[in-house]
Amino acid sequence: MALYEHTVMSRQDISAQQAEALNDTIKALIEENGGSVAKIEYWGLRNLTYRVKKNRKAHYSLLAIDAPPAAMAEVERQLSINEDVLRWLTVRVEELDLELSPLLARRERERERERERGPRPGFDEDAAA
């Protein structure tokens, strides 16, 4: 079986839950065709550099996949039919990177720094909620 990194961009007007459901659909397709998904990262709603099919933002997801080429062909065929998918990119890799992507690692570092600093002076958390 071959190893792949698969990135999917979906429309901005679907919810995060629908984007996660799309990831689950992709995972189910791959498993039905004899493959496995080692990692799924949902990157959230992000700004696009330029409009894609009249969208200024998109939900991004990254999947690390171990599957036969026929399974990836079926996934790409299904994504081409799905109206919620703007773009996708499948790259064959030598080995899967199962660590956090640089994007999520940076977010995690920022959260850690925020926790270490504690609450900001003059900021009332109860009033913000």
XYZ file of N, CA, C and O in Angstrom:
516
model
N 0.841 -1.186 0.000
C 0.000 0.000 0.000
C 0.884 1.245 0.000
O 2.013 1.217 0.469
N 0.325 2.318 -0.481
C 1.055 3.574 -0.583
C 0.657 4.512 0.554
O -0.409 4.392 1.148
N 1.528 5.462 0.834
C 1.286 6.448 1.883
C 0.982 7.794 1.234
O 1.653 8.200 0.284
N -0.028 8.484 1.767
C -0.469 9.754 1.195
C -0.728 10.789 2.279
O -1.125 10.446 3.393
N -0.524 12.052 1.918
C -1.040 13.184 2.693
C -2.116 13.814 1.824
O -1.880 14.130 0.665
N -3.283 13.983 2.397
C -4.446 14.448 1.638
C -5.010 15.683 2.339
O -5.360 15.618 3.511
N -5.072 16.798 1.627
C -5.608 18.035 2.166
C -6.903 18.368 1.431
O -6.969 18.261 0.210
N -7.907 18.763 2.210
C -9.228 19.078 1.641
C -9.628 20.480 2.069
O -9.485 20.849 3.235
N -10.127 21.270 1.121
C -10.710 22.580 1.401
C -12.201 22.483 1.106
O -12.590 22.093 0.005
N -13.017 22.838 2.095
C -14.463 22.807 1.879
C -15.053 24.199 2.070
O -14.433 25.080 2.666
N -16.263 24.389 1.565
C -16.906 25.708 1.532
C -17.000 26.349 2.907
O -17.145 25.679 3.924
N -16.993 27.686 2.913
C -17.039 28.443 4.158
C -18.403 28.414 4.832
O -18.499 28.576 6.048
N -19.462 28.184 4.087
C -20.792 28.270 4.677
C -21.291 26.946 5.268
O -22.411 26.895 5.763
N -20.463 25.904 5.271
C -20.847 24.701 6.006
C -20.314 24.848 7.437
O -19.397 25.622 7.694
N -20.894 24.119 8.357
C -20.460 24.221 9.747
C -19.208 23.370 9.973
O -18.847 22.524 9.144
N -18.566 23.593 11.112
C -17.389 22.803 11.468
C -17.765 21.327 11.616
O -16.990 20.443 11.251
N -18.979 21.068 12.120
C -19.432 19.689 12.266
C -19.600 19.014 10.898
O -19.293 17.830 10.739
N -20.087 19.769 9.914
C -20.225 19.206 8.575
C -18.853 18.933 7.952
O -18.673 17.950 7.235
N -17.883 19.801 8.231
C -16.516 19.584 7.737
C -15.922 18.334 8.387
O -15.257 17.532 7.718
N -16.174 18.146 9.683
C -15.711 16.940 10.378
C -16.412 15.703 9.814
O -15.805 14.643 9.674
N -17.697 15.824 9.477
C -18.435 14.706 8.888
C -17.856 14.335 7.523
O -17.810 13.148 7.163
N -17.395 15.328 6.769
C -16.745 15.062 5.493
C -15.468 14.250 5.718
O -15.184 13.301 4.981
N -14.705 14.599 6.761
C -13.504 13.831 7.101
C -13.860 12.389 7.439
O -13.169 11.456 7.035
N -14.942 12.212 8.192
C -15.383 10.864 8.557
C -15.811 10.073 7.313
O -15.573 8.862 7.229
N -16.434 10.743 6.364
C -16.839 10.096 5.119
C -15.619 9.623 4.338
O -15.592 8.506 3.819
N -14.602 10.476 4.271
C -13.362 10.107 3.582
C -12.721 8.903 4.274
O -12.281 7.952 3.623
N -12.683 8.945 5.600
C -12.099 7.836 6.367
C -12.853 6.536 6.093
O -12.243 5.484 5.881
N -14.181 6.594 6.077
C -14.988 5.397 5.814
C -14.722 4.845 4.417
O -14.603 3.623 4.229
N -14.609 5.726 3.412
C -14.325 5.290 2.047
C -12.988 4.563 1.970
O -12.865 3.526 1.309
N -11.994 5.106 2.639
C -10.663 4.507 2.604
C -10.673 3.144 3.290
O -10.100 2.174 2.788
N -11.340 3.055 4.432
C -11.392 1.787 5.157
C -12.184 0.736 4.394
O -11.848 -0.450 4.441
N -13.231 1.139 3.674
C -13.996 0.205 2.853
C -13.143 -0.397 1.743
O -13.359 -1.526 1.326
N -12.174 0.382 1.258
C -11.332 -0.061 0.148
C -9.987 -0.617 0.614
O -9.035 -0.678 -0.162
N -9.892 -0.993 1.884
C -8.703 -1.691 2.359
C -7.580 -0.816 2.860
O -6.461 -1.296 3.034
N -7.823 0.443 3.130
C -6.781 1.329 3.635
C -7.040 1.724 5.075
O -7.959 1.227 5.721
N -6.200 2.619 5.571
C -6.387 3.127 6.930
C -5.961 4.590 6.992
O -5.110 5.036 6.222
N -6.585 5.319 7.916
C -6.251 6.727 8.129
C -5.483 6.813 9.445
O -6.007 6.458 10.500
N -4.236 7.267 9.382
C -3.391 7.330 10.569
C -3.635 8.602 11.376
O -3.478 8.607 12.595
N -4.025 9.682 10.698
C -4.197 10.962 11.392
C -5.179 11.823 10.624
O -5.167 11.851 9.390
N -6.050 12.522 11.365
C -6.938 13.528 10.781
C -6.760 14.805 11.590
O -6.912 14.802 12.803
N -6.404 15.891 10.910
C -6.287 17.201 11.566
C -7.272 18.158 10.915
O -7.236 18.359 9.707
N -8.135 18.741 11.722
C -9.046 19.772 11.232
C -8.413 21.112 11.578
O -8.205 21.425 12.744
N -8.067 21.896 10.573
C -7.376 23.160 10.791
C -8.324 24.324 11.001
O -7.901 25.420 11.335
N -9.591 24.128 10.749
C -10.560 25.185 10.973
C -10.838 26.019 9.736
O -10.398 25.715 8.627
N -11.571 27.098 9.963
C -11.943 28.027 8.897
C -10.817 29.036 8.731
O -10.460 29.739 9.673
N -10.231 29.080 7.535
C -9.075 29.942 7.291
C -9.325 30.829 6.077
O -10.050 30.453 5.164
N -8.691 31.990 6.083
C -8.801 32.911 4.956
C -8.046 32.364 3.754
O -6.989 31.757 3.900
N -8.599 32.605 2.564
C -7.939 32.235 1.324
C -7.211 33.447 0.758
O -7.657 34.586 0.938
N -6.114 33.233 0.078
C -5.372 34.318 -0.538
C -6.172 34.950 -1.671
O -6.146 36.157 -1.871
N -6.880 34.136 -2.394
C -7.744 34.612 -3.467
C -9.034 33.797 -3.448
O -9.095 32.732 -2.852
N -10.053 34.306 -4.092
C -11.345 33.623 -4.094
C -11.252 32.303 -4.858
O -10.620 32.215 -5.906
N -11.914 31.301 -4.305
C -12.029 30.005 -4.959
C -13.515 29.688 -5.024
O -14.173 29.571 -3.990
N -14.043 29.631 -6.232
C -15.479 29.389 -6.437
C -16.317 30.335 -5.579
O -17.238 29.926 -4.874
N -15.955 31.618 -5.604
C -16.653 32.713 -4.915
C -16.555 32.647 -3.384
O -17.319 33.290 -2.689
N -15.626 31.883 -2.844
C -15.432 31.774 -1.401
C -14.163 32.495 -0.990
O -13.124 32.355 -1.625
N -14.245 33.262 0.096
C -13.083 33.969 0.636
C -12.412 33.182 1.764
O -11.296 33.469 2.143
N -13.123 32.201 2.320
C -12.608 31.358 3.396
C -12.915 29.909 3.064
O -13.756 29.630 2.218
N -12.229 29.002 3.768
C -12.489 27.575 3.572
C -12.131 26.816 4.841
O -11.272 27.235 5.609
N -12.807 25.690 5.043
C -12.469 24.757 6.113
C -11.367 23.852 5.579
O -11.520 23.245 4.514
N -10.257 23.754 6.316
C -9.128 22.928 5.898
C -9.033 21.683 6.765
O -9.235 21.750 7.977
N -8.671 20.564 6.146
C -8.410 19.317 6.863
C -7.219 18.630 6.218
O -7.036 18.691 4.998
N -6.415 17.971 7.068
C -5.260 17.208 6.602
C -5.416 15.773 7.088
O -5.694 15.545 8.264
N -5.245 14.807 6.180
C -5.346 13.402 6.528
C -4.059 12.689 6.143
O -3.529 12.921 5.046
N -3.551 11.848 7.023
C -2.411 10.980 6.735
C -2.989 9.597 6.460
O -3.649 9.018 7.317
N -2.729 9.069 5.264
C -3.449 7.889 4.782
C -2.469 6.809 4.322
O -1.475 7.102 3.666
N -2.800 5.570 4.642
C -2.105 4.387 4.141
C -3.148 3.571 3.389
O -4.002 2.940 4.013
N -3.108 3.618 2.057
C -4.172 2.987 1.273
C -3.654 2.605 -0.112
O -2.677 3.178 -0.602
N -4.341 1.669 -0.751
C -3.991 1.348 -2.133
C -4.396 2.489 -3.069
O -5.310 3.257 -2.744
N -3.734 2.606 -4.199
C -4.066 3.686 -5.141
C -5.529 3.689 -5.578
O -6.108 4.752 -5.802
N -6.149 2.530 -5.676
C -7.553 2.467 -6.089
C -8.458 3.151 -5.063
O -9.449 3.787 -5.427
N -8.112 3.032 -3.787
C -8.908 3.682 -2.738
C -8.808 5.198 -2.863
O -9.812 5.907 -2.720
N -7.617 5.706 -3.140
C -7.464 7.157 -3.287
C -8.176 7.652 -4.539
O -8.731 8.753 -4.540
N -8.174 6.845 -5.585
C -8.902 7.233 -6.800
C -10.391 7.351 -6.502
O -11.059 8.286 -6.978
N -10.930 6.438 -5.707
C -12.348 6.480 -5.338
C -12.649 7.696 -4.460
O -13.667 8.367 -4.634
N -11.753 8.013 -3.527
C -11.936 9.193 -2.667
C -11.969 10.452 -3.529
O -12.857 11.300 -3.373
N -11.028 10.570 -4.449
C -10.989 11.750 -5.308
C -12.218 11.830 -6.211
O -12.726 12.914 -6.467
N -12.707 10.699 -6.665
C -13.923 10.698 -7.480
C -15.106 11.200 -6.664
O -15.884 12.036 -7.126
N -15.225 10.724 -5.422
C -16.321 11.161 -4.557
C -16.203 12.654 -4.228
O -17.213 13.360 -4.162
N -14.982 13.141 -4.001
C -14.795 14.558 -3.691
C -15.140 15.446 -4.882
O -15.630 16.558 -4.707
N -14.892 14.949 -6.104
C -15.226 15.753 -7.286
C -16.731 15.904 -7.456
O -17.198 16.873 -8.044
N -17.500 14.961 -6.914
C -18.965 15.017 -6.988
C -19.534 15.921 -5.894
O -20.558 16.568 -6.089
N -18.880 15.969 -4.731
C -19.380 16.684 -3.561
C -19.342 18.200 -3.791
O -18.281 18.762 -4.075
N -20.481 18.862 -3.649
C -20.572 20.304 -3.875
C -19.932 21.124 -2.766
O -19.623 22.301 -2.956
N -19.743 20.532 -1.580
C -19.151 21.259 -0.459
C -17.632 21.368 -0.563
O -17.026 22.181 0.122
N -17.013 20.559 -1.407
C -15.559 20.542 -1.527
C -15.119 21.538 -2.603
O -15.578 21.477 -3.745
N -14.226 22.452 -2.205
C -13.694 23.429 -3.157
C -12.484 22.867 -3.903
O -12.408 22.937 -5.125
N -11.518 22.367 -3.142
C -10.284 21.826 -3.707
C -9.788 20.692 -2.817
O -10.118 20.623 -1.645
N -8.934 19.844 -3.382
C -8.225 18.844 -2.593
C -6.883 18.608 -3.248
O -6.682 18.908 -4.425
N -5.957 18.102 -2.467
C -4.619 17.795 -2.966
C -4.165 16.514 -2.295
O -4.177 16.414 -1.067
N -3.774 15.552 -3.105
C -3.250 14.293 -2.592
C -1.799 14.183 -3.014
O -1.481 14.311 -4.196
N -0.915 13.973 -2.039
C 0.517 13.861 -2.300
C 0.988 12.514 -1.775
O 0.730 12.168 -0.618
N 1.681 11.772 -2.603
C 2.254 10.500 -2.164
C 3.564 10.796 -1.441
O 4.399 11.563 -1.938
N 3.740 10.206 -0.272
C 4.924 10.471 0.555
C 5.654 9.162 0.856
O 5.098 8.074 0.742
N 6.917 9.285 1.252
C 7.721 8.115 1.600
C 7.343 7.564 2.968
O 7.354 6.358 3.180
N 7.040 8.457 3.927
C 6.605 8.030 5.250
C 5.619 9.049 5.798
O 5.661 10.224 5.445
N 4.741 8.580 6.676
C 3.725 9.455 7.251
C 4.303 10.233 8.418
O 5.017 9.681 9.254
N 3.988 11.511 8.467
C 4.379 12.370 9.582
C 3.197 12.419 10.544
O 2.189 13.058 10.261
N 3.321 11.734 11.678
C 2.209 11.637 12.619
C 2.263 12.685 13.714
O 1.414 12.705 14.597
N 3.253 13.580 13.662
C 3.312 14.672 14.632
C 2.301 15.738 14.235
O 1.760 15.731 13.138
N 2.079 16.691 15.146
C 1.201 17.817 14.825
C 1.784 18.603 13.661
O 3.004 18.781 13.573
N 0.928 19.086 12.787
C 1.384 19.921 11.688
C 1.908 21.233 12.265
O 1.568 21.617 13.384
N 2.754 21.956 11.536
C 3.277 23.233 12.045
C 2.184 24.221 12.440
O 2.318 24.946 13.411
N 1.085 24.211 11.716
C -0.032 25.110 12.022
C -0.610 24.812 13.403
O -0.763 25.717 14.233
N -0.930 23.563 13.683
C -1.505 23.204 14.974
C -0.477 23.276 16.094
O -0.825 23.596 17.236
N 0.776 22.994 15.786
C 1.825 23.094 16.808
C 1.980 24.545 17.266
O 2.150 24.813 18.466
N 1.900 25.482 16.327
C 2.000 26.901 16.688
C 0.823 27.321 17.561
O 0.993 28.010 18.563
N -0.380 26.872 17.208
C -1.553 27.190 18.023
C -1.396 26.650 19.440
O -1.751 27.306 20.415
N -0.873 25.438 19.553
C -0.692 24.822 20.868
C 0.333 25.598 21.699
O 0.143 25.810 22.891
N 1.428 26.041 21.063
C 2.439 26.856 21.772
C 1.832 28.155 22.260
O 2.098 28.600 23.381
N 0.995 28.794 21.428
C 0.352 30.049 21.834
C -0.588 29.831 23.008
O -0.638 30.654 23.930
N -1.321 28.728 23.012
C -2.209 28.422 24.138
C -1.414 28.198 25.426
O -1.829 28.630 26.496
N -0.284 27.501 25.307
C 0.568 27.260 26.487
C 1.077 28.579 27.060
O 1.077 28.784 28.268
N 1.534 29.473 26.190
C 2.020 30.783 26.657
C 0.915 31.550 27.360
O 1.138 32.189 28.383
N -0.288 31.482 26.807
C -1.434 32.180 27.395
C -1.761 31.612 28.779
O -2.057 32.360 29.702
N -1.685 30.290 28.912
C -1.945 29.666 30.214
C -0.883 30.058 31.238
O -1.188 30.254 32.403
N 0.383 30.136 30.811
C 1.469 30.487 31.721
C 1.348 31.924 32.216
O 1.675 32.218 33.356
N 0.887 32.813 31.359
C 0.738 34.219 31.745
C -0.360 34.411 32.772
O -0.290 35.309 33.595
N -1.380 33.600 32.690
C -2.524 33.759 33.591
C -3.472 34.812 33.052
O -3.314 35.340 31.946
N -4.473 35.164 33.850
C -5.450 36.158 33.379
C -4.806 37.536 33.263
O -3.904 37.895 34.016
N -5.287 38.288 32.305
C -4.770 39.644 32.102
C -5.269 40.563 33.213
O -6.417 40.449 33.649
N -4.439 41.488 33.660
C -4.888 42.423 34.702
C -6.016 43.313 34.178
O -5.979 43.786 33.044
N -7.017 43.508 35.006
C -8.145 44.350 34.619
C -9.152 43.639 33.736
O -10.094 44.242 33.254
N -8.954 42.357 33.506
C -9.871 41.592 32.666
C -10.677 40.676 33.558
O -10.147 39.800 34.232
N -11.976 40.852 33.570
C -12.862 40.041 34.405
C -13.456 38.945 33.526
O -14.239 39.223 32.624
N -13.071 37.673 33.769
C -13.533 36.551 32.946
C -15.048 36.366 33.051
O -15.688 35.990 32.094
N -15.618 36.631 34.234
C -17.058 36.457 34.402
C -17.828 37.466 33.571
O -18.885 37.172 33.021
N -17.302 38.681 33.463
C -17.985 39.717 32.684
C -17.904 39.419 31.178
O -18.781 39.780 30.422
N -16.817 38.743 30.760
C -16.629 38.432 29.345
C -17.575 37.322 28.905
O -17.937 37.243 27.734
N -17.980 36.492 29.805
C -18.846 35.356 29.438
C -20.265 35.787 29.325
O -20.944 36.258 28.697
